[in-house]
C-alpha positions as a printed Julia matrix, in Angstrom:
416×3 Matrix{Float64}:
   5.19   -9.64   35.18
   4.59  -10.27   31.49
   7.25   -9.09   29.07
   6.13   -6.16   26.94
   6.24   -6.39   23.15
   6.08   -3.56   20.62
   5.41   -4.0    16.89
   7.08   -1.6    14.48
   5.65   -1.7    10.95
   7.38   -0.34    7.86
   6.07   -0.25    4.31
   2.79   -1.15    2.67
  -0.77   -2.0     3.7
   0.05   -5.69    3.41
   2.53   -5.22    6.25
  -0.11   -3.42    8.31
  -2.33   -6.47    7.88
   0.47   -8.91    8.69
   1.32   -7.01   11.88
  -2.27   -7.23   13.08
  -2.23  -10.97   12.35
   0.99  -11.36   14.35
  -0.62   -9.55   17.29
  -3.46  -12.07   17.25
  -0.98  -14.89   17.83
   0.63  -13.25   20.9
  -0.49  -15.12   24.04
   1.99  -14.83   26.86
   3.11  -11.24   26.46
   1.67   -7.74   26.76
   1.48   -5.71   23.54
   2.31   -2.02   24.12
   1.79    1.02   21.88
   5.23    2.61   22.29
   8.72    1.17   21.93
   9.91    3.0    25.06
   7.76    0.66   27.16
   8.91   -2.58   25.52
  11.55   -5.2    26.27
  11.01   -6.89   22.89
  10.56   -5.14   19.54
   9.26   -7.01   16.49
  10.02   -5.2    13.24
   7.81   -5.95   10.24
  10.08   -4.63    7.52
  10.04   -3.31    3.96
  12.88   -3.63    1.44
  11.38   -2.19   -1.76
  13.99    0.62   -2.0
  17.37    1.61   -0.57
  15.48    4.22    1.44
  13.44    1.46    3.07
  16.64   -0.38    4.01
  18.14    2.83    5.42
  15.03    3.51    7.5
  15.18   -0.03    8.87
  18.88    0.28    9.72
  18.38    3.62   11.47
  15.56    2.22   13.57
  17.58   -0.86   14.52
  20.51    1.36   15.53
  18.24    3.45   17.77
  16.7     0.37   19.41
  20.12   -1.25   19.92
  21.14    1.74   22.02
  18.17    0.99   24.28
  19.33   -2.58   24.74
  16.05   -4.25   23.77
  15.58   -7.63   22.11
  14.96   -7.1    18.37
  13.23   -9.63   16.1
  12.97   -9.06   12.34
  10.27  -10.25    9.95
   8.74   -8.93    6.72
  10.37   -8.44    3.32
  13.82   -7.49    4.65
  14.02  -10.75    6.6
  15.05  -12.48    3.37
  17.17   -9.69    1.9
  18.91   -8.28    5.0
  18.16  -10.66    7.88
  21.24  -12.89    7.72
  23.6    -9.92    7.47
  21.98   -8.1    10.41
  22.02  -11.29   12.5
  25.69  -11.97   11.78
  26.53   -8.4    12.83
  24.61   -9.05   16.08
  22.35   -6.07   15.39
  19.22   -8.16   15.88
  18.38  -11.22   18.0
  16.45  -13.3    15.49
  14.86  -13.48   12.03
  11.62  -15.17   10.99
   9.77  -15.29    7.69
   6.11  -14.45    7.05
   5.19  -18.15    6.91
   6.28  -18.58   10.55
   3.77  -16.22   12.21
   2.22  -18.94   14.36
   5.55  -19.48   16.14
   5.77  -15.88   17.36
   5.51  -16.79   21.08
   8.32  -19.3    20.7
  10.48  -16.68   18.97
   9.85  -14.01   21.61
  10.79  -16.41   24.43
  13.86  -17.86   22.64
  17.11  -17.71   24.63
  19.27  -18.29   21.55
  19.59  -16.51   18.23
  17.54  -17.94   15.38
  17.07  -17.6    11.61
  13.87  -19.23   10.33
  12.73  -17.9     6.95
  10.24  -20.68    6.36
   8.81  -20.89    2.84
   7.26  -18.69    0.17
   4.29  -20.96   -0.56
   2.18  -20.23    2.51
  -1.28  -18.73    2.84
  -2.17  -17.44    6.32
  -4.65  -19.68    8.14
  -6.05  -17.0    10.45
  -7.78  -13.73    9.59
  -7.84  -10.24   11.13
 -11.25   -9.05   12.32
 -10.3    -6.02   14.44
  -7.88   -3.11   14.07
  -7.04   -1.35   17.3
  -5.73    1.89   15.8
  -7.54    2.1    12.46
 -10.97    3.36   11.4
 -10.93    1.24    8.23
 -10.12   -2.44    7.86
  -7.46   -4.04    5.67
  -8.11   -7.4     4.03
  -5.22   -9.28    2.43
  -6.6   -11.21   -0.54
  -3.4   -12.65   -1.99
   0.34  -12.97   -1.51
   3.27  -12.86   -3.96
   3.74  -11.84   -7.58
   4.28  -13.69  -10.88
   5.65  -10.63  -12.67
   9.39  -10.34  -13.35
   9.9    -6.56  -13.62
  13.62   -5.92  -14.0
  13.89   -3.49  -11.05
  11.81   -5.34   -8.46
  13.02   -7.47   -5.55
   9.56   -8.27   -4.18
   8.87  -11.59   -6.01
  12.11  -12.98   -4.54
  11.07  -12.11   -0.97
   7.29  -12.68   -1.26
   7.2   -15.62   -3.67
   4.82  -16.49   -6.5
   1.22  -15.28   -6.51
  -1.27  -17.32   -4.49
  -4.78  -16.32   -3.42
  -6.77  -16.57   -0.21
  -9.89  -18.73   -0.5
 -12.93  -16.72   -1.59
 -15.2   -18.1     1.16
 -12.64  -17.14    3.81
 -12.48  -13.58    2.49
 -16.25  -13.12    2.3
 -16.63  -14.44    5.85
 -13.87  -12.08    7.02
 -15.59   -9.04    5.48
 -18.93  -10.06    7.04
 -17.28  -10.21   10.48
 -15.53   -6.88    9.93
 -18.85   -5.31    8.96
 -20.48   -6.73   12.1
 -17.58   -5.25   14.09
 -18.44   -1.78   12.78
 -16.03   -1.36    9.85
 -17.75    0.38    6.95
 -14.69    0.83    4.75
 -12.61   -2.13    3.54
  -9.21   -1.82    1.88
  -8.16   -4.82   -0.21
  -4.43   -5.4    -0.16
  -1.81   -7.9    -1.3
   1.42   -8.02   -3.28
  -0.35   -7.95   -6.65
  -4.12   -7.94   -6.1
  -4.98   -7.92   -9.81
  -3.75  -11.52   -9.96
  -6.36  -12.61   -7.42
  -7.97  -15.94   -8.27
  -6.34  -16.4   -11.68
  -4.99  -19.82  -10.66
  -8.34  -20.81   -9.14
 -10.7   -19.98  -11.99
 -11.95  -16.67  -10.62
 -10.96  -12.97  -10.72
 -10.71   -9.83   -8.61
 -13.82   -8.47  -10.32
 -15.87  -11.54   -9.38
 -14.65  -11.31   -5.76
 -15.61   -7.63   -5.61
 -19.09   -8.34   -6.99
 -19.74  -10.55   -3.96
 -18.03   -8.34   -1.38
 -20.07   -5.35   -2.49
 -23.29   -7.16   -1.53
 -22.28   -7.6     2.12
 -24.54   -5.6     4.44
 -22.94   -2.63    6.21
 -20.05   -2.09    3.8
 -20.17    1.47    2.46
 -16.9     1.59    0.56
 -14.33   -0.81   -0.82
 -10.92    0.65   -1.59
  -8.35   -1.19   -3.68
  -4.59   -1.35   -3.42
  -2.35   -0.95   -6.45
  -3.56   -2.58   -9.67
  -1.64   -3.62  -12.77
  -3.12   -2.2   -16.0
  -2.56   -5.44  -17.91
  -4.72   -7.4   -15.44
  -8.0    -5.48  -15.57
 -10.6    -7.66  -17.31
 -14.3    -7.61  -18.2
 -15.37   -8.76  -14.72
 -13.62   -5.7   -13.26
 -15.21   -3.27  -15.7
 -18.62   -4.67  -14.74
 -18.34   -3.24  -11.2
 -17.12    0.27  -12.09
 -20.54    1.88  -11.59
 -21.19    0.28   -8.2
 -21.74    2.87   -5.44
 -19.6     0.94   -2.94
 -16.47    1.09   -5.12
 -14.16    3.96   -4.24
 -14.08    6.53   -7.03
 -10.3     6.41   -7.03
  -8.18    3.69   -8.61
  -4.43    3.35   -8.23
  -3.01    1.76  -11.39
   0.75    1.21  -11.5
   2.19    2.54  -14.75
   5.82    2.8   -13.54
   6.67    4.67  -16.76
   5.06    6.22  -19.85
   7.8     5.58  -22.42
   7.19    2.42  -24.43
  10.93    1.88  -24.75
  11.44    2.18  -20.98
   8.57   -0.22  -20.29
  10.42   -2.82  -22.37
  13.7    -2.13  -20.49
  11.78   -2.57  -17.24
  10.24   -5.81  -18.56
   6.74   -4.57  -17.84
   3.69   -6.37  -19.21
   1.85   -3.19  -20.14
   2.04   -0.85  -23.16
   1.7     2.94  -23.17
  -1.02    3.07  -25.83
  -3.18    0.52  -24.01
  -2.53    2.22  -20.66
  -3.68    5.57  -22.04
  -6.9     4.08  -23.41
  -7.57    2.52  -20.0
  -7.0     5.8   -18.15
  -9.22    7.68  -20.62
 -12.04    5.18  -20.08
 -11.79    5.45  -16.29
 -11.49    9.25  -16.3
 -14.66    9.53  -18.4
 -16.42    7.54  -15.67
 -15.36   10.16  -13.12
 -12.57    8.26  -11.36
  -9.64    9.99   -9.73
  -6.56    8.12  -10.94
  -3.34    7.42   -9.09
  -0.17    5.73  -10.26
   3.35    4.6    -9.35
   6.2     6.03  -11.39
   9.94    5.33  -11.31
  12.26    8.08  -12.54
  15.98    7.73  -13.15
  15.91    4.07  -14.16
  19.11    3.12  -16.04
  18.7     4.01  -19.71
  16.3     6.91  -19.1
  18.15    9.29  -21.46
  16.82   12.69  -22.58
  14.99   11.23  -25.57
  13.18    8.62  -23.45
  12.41   11.15  -20.72
  10.97   13.7   -23.16
   8.77   11.0   -24.71
   7.67    9.86  -21.23
   6.85   13.4   -20.08
   4.87   14.16  -23.23
   2.89   10.94  -22.8
   2.48   11.45  -19.05
   0.65   14.73  -19.64
  -1.93   12.84  -21.7
  -2.87   10.7   -18.68
  -5.42   12.31  -16.38
  -3.49   11.44  -13.22
  -4.62   13.02   -9.93
  -2.4    11.15   -7.44
   1.16    9.92   -7.74
   3.53    7.72   -5.78
   6.72    8.67   -7.57
  10.21    7.67   -6.56
  13.76    7.66   -7.86
  15.14    4.34   -9.09
  16.84    2.37   -6.36
  19.06   -0.57   -7.43
  18.11   -3.77   -5.62
  20.59   -6.58   -5.3
  20.09   -9.58   -7.64
  17.73   -7.72  -10.0
  18.39   -7.18  -13.72
  18.18   -3.39  -13.46
  20.91   -3.25  -10.83
  23.41   -4.49  -13.44
  22.5    -1.98  -16.17
  25.24    0.54  -16.85
  23.48    3.66  -18.21
  23.06    5.32  -14.79
  21.13    8.59  -14.38
  22.51   11.49  -12.33
  20.67   11.85   -9.02
  20.03   15.58   -9.44
  18.52   15.0   -12.87
  16.3    12.22  -11.5
  15.1    14.44   -8.64
  14.27   17.27  -11.05
  12.27   14.85  -13.2
  10.37   13.56  -10.19
   9.49   17.11   -9.15
   8.19   17.82  -12.67
   5.76   14.92  -12.36
   4.66   15.84   -8.84
   3.97   19.47   -9.76
   1.97   18.42  -12.81
  -0.12   15.93  -10.8
  -0.72   18.43   -7.98
  -2.15   20.87  -10.53
  -4.23   18.05  -12.05
  -5.58   17.17   -8.62
  -6.58   20.8    -7.96
  -8.41   20.96  -11.29
 -10.14   17.64  -10.57
 -11.37   18.8    -7.17
 -12.73   22.04   -8.67
 -14.58   20.03  -11.33
 -16.24   17.61   -8.87
 -19.91   18.47   -8.43
 -20.99   15.56   -6.22
 -21.21   15.62   -2.38
 -18.13   14.22   -0.66
 -18.43   11.02    1.37
 -15.83   11.01    4.14
 -14.75    8.62    6.87
 -13.11   10.71    9.63
  -9.83    9.03   10.59
  -7.89   11.46   12.8
  -7.7    14.83   14.53
  -4.69   17.07   13.94
  -4.0    20.75   14.57
  -7.59   21.57   15.45
  -9.07   19.82   12.4
 -10.69   16.45   11.88
  -9.24   14.7     8.84
 -10.44   12.01    6.5
 -10.47   10.93    2.86
 -13.35   11.35    0.44
 -14.42    8.84   -2.21
 -11.78   10.26   -4.58
  -9.0     9.62   -2.02
  -8.51   13.33   -1.42
  -7.86   14.41    2.16
 -10.17   17.0     3.68
  -9.8    19.03    6.87
 -12.97   19.74    8.85
 -13.44   22.1    11.78
 -16.13   21.04   14.24
 -17.15   21.63   17.83
 -18.38   18.05   18.13
 -16.19   14.93   18.0
 -16.28   13.5    14.48
 -13.77   10.66   14.9
 -14.81    7.45   13.1
 -17.97    9.12   11.78
 -19.15    8.85    8.19
 -20.04   12.28    6.76
 -21.61   13.51    3.55
 -20.51   17.08    2.81
 -22.2    19.27    0.23
 -20.47   22.51    1.22
 -16.68   22.83    1.35
 -13.86   25.08    0.2
 -11.31   24.05   -2.42
  -7.69   25.13   -2.0
  -4.6    24.14   -3.98
  -3.29   22.11   -1.03
  -6.59   20.39   -0.23
 -10.25   20.81    0.69
 -11.6    22.27    3.92
 -15.04   22.44    5.51
 -16.88   23.42    8.69
 -19.3    20.92   10.18
 -22.37   22.52   11.76
 -23.81   19.31   13.24
């Protein structure tokens, strides 16, 4: 009988893509959908915060008790792999550049540690997603930024882009396979093509013309990287009416401490321009970074309220080994940081409610799941909606003109 392999994915959309690519390389083993049925578990890991490392450690501990063979890849392979291997908590470690050797790793009788290199671009592409209604397309890898708090460039490498022809062919195949929504992902997608004489905006202009694609959703963007070619596609109907632009902070002084490339005044002008075009706007924000004293926080909060933010991925600063921020001494009390984070979340939740009440256009929704008697999906503004229906709506594309707006989200009943 074939050995059974389970893939556990932590972290971002890029990892979701990488896991699907790894599955495509599996030849001599059976891939199963639950770890309880597996003899081998391959963990595609995240290491962006201490919380990510803790989640990884807890999962490894649980799997160790089951006595399965554990292989580690992903971002934590570089930051935690050697330590976990030396403690005999995992069987082997392999880097993202070594995907093609997955069958060899699974069958290995001896421990291994093969990180590979940080210059690779994947040769193969993903054209089917077993458990997803939308398709992820990784357009680039790595980051050239040097933000003081971030470990990712050291585990993902410098920015490099996938060939444009390869990406356009991939999206054509995905469309032929029935995927109407494409999510572009990568470590820093705003840097796409900059070393090859092209841009993200130019890539999008071509992707948007591919037959069958109804919506293109973008991963996190850096405000300093949005150029004229990007602004040219803002009115296209296929572009999701939600953009996630990573501010990280709204104090100019803190942005300099963080060694960010952006500036608060420019960021605010950008958000104003996009809000006037009707976009819902999301952001990343780090609270409790060393040096975030009361004066800086009050400035940041005052500025934050000027941004028309409807979605937030906020988190408390987490010191990462071998980063500049980890060595800064002006630490912020955890309770204070948590209170600040809650302030931001409450403000954005209220903003989101006001935005949804203001929207006058029909909602375009791809139904992704069924939970608690409701079908669920996201509209073009990346707001979740719950829909009651007597007919199965899974994977369907709906346009809703009638729906109810509540503080916690929108709801509707589908008549058919």
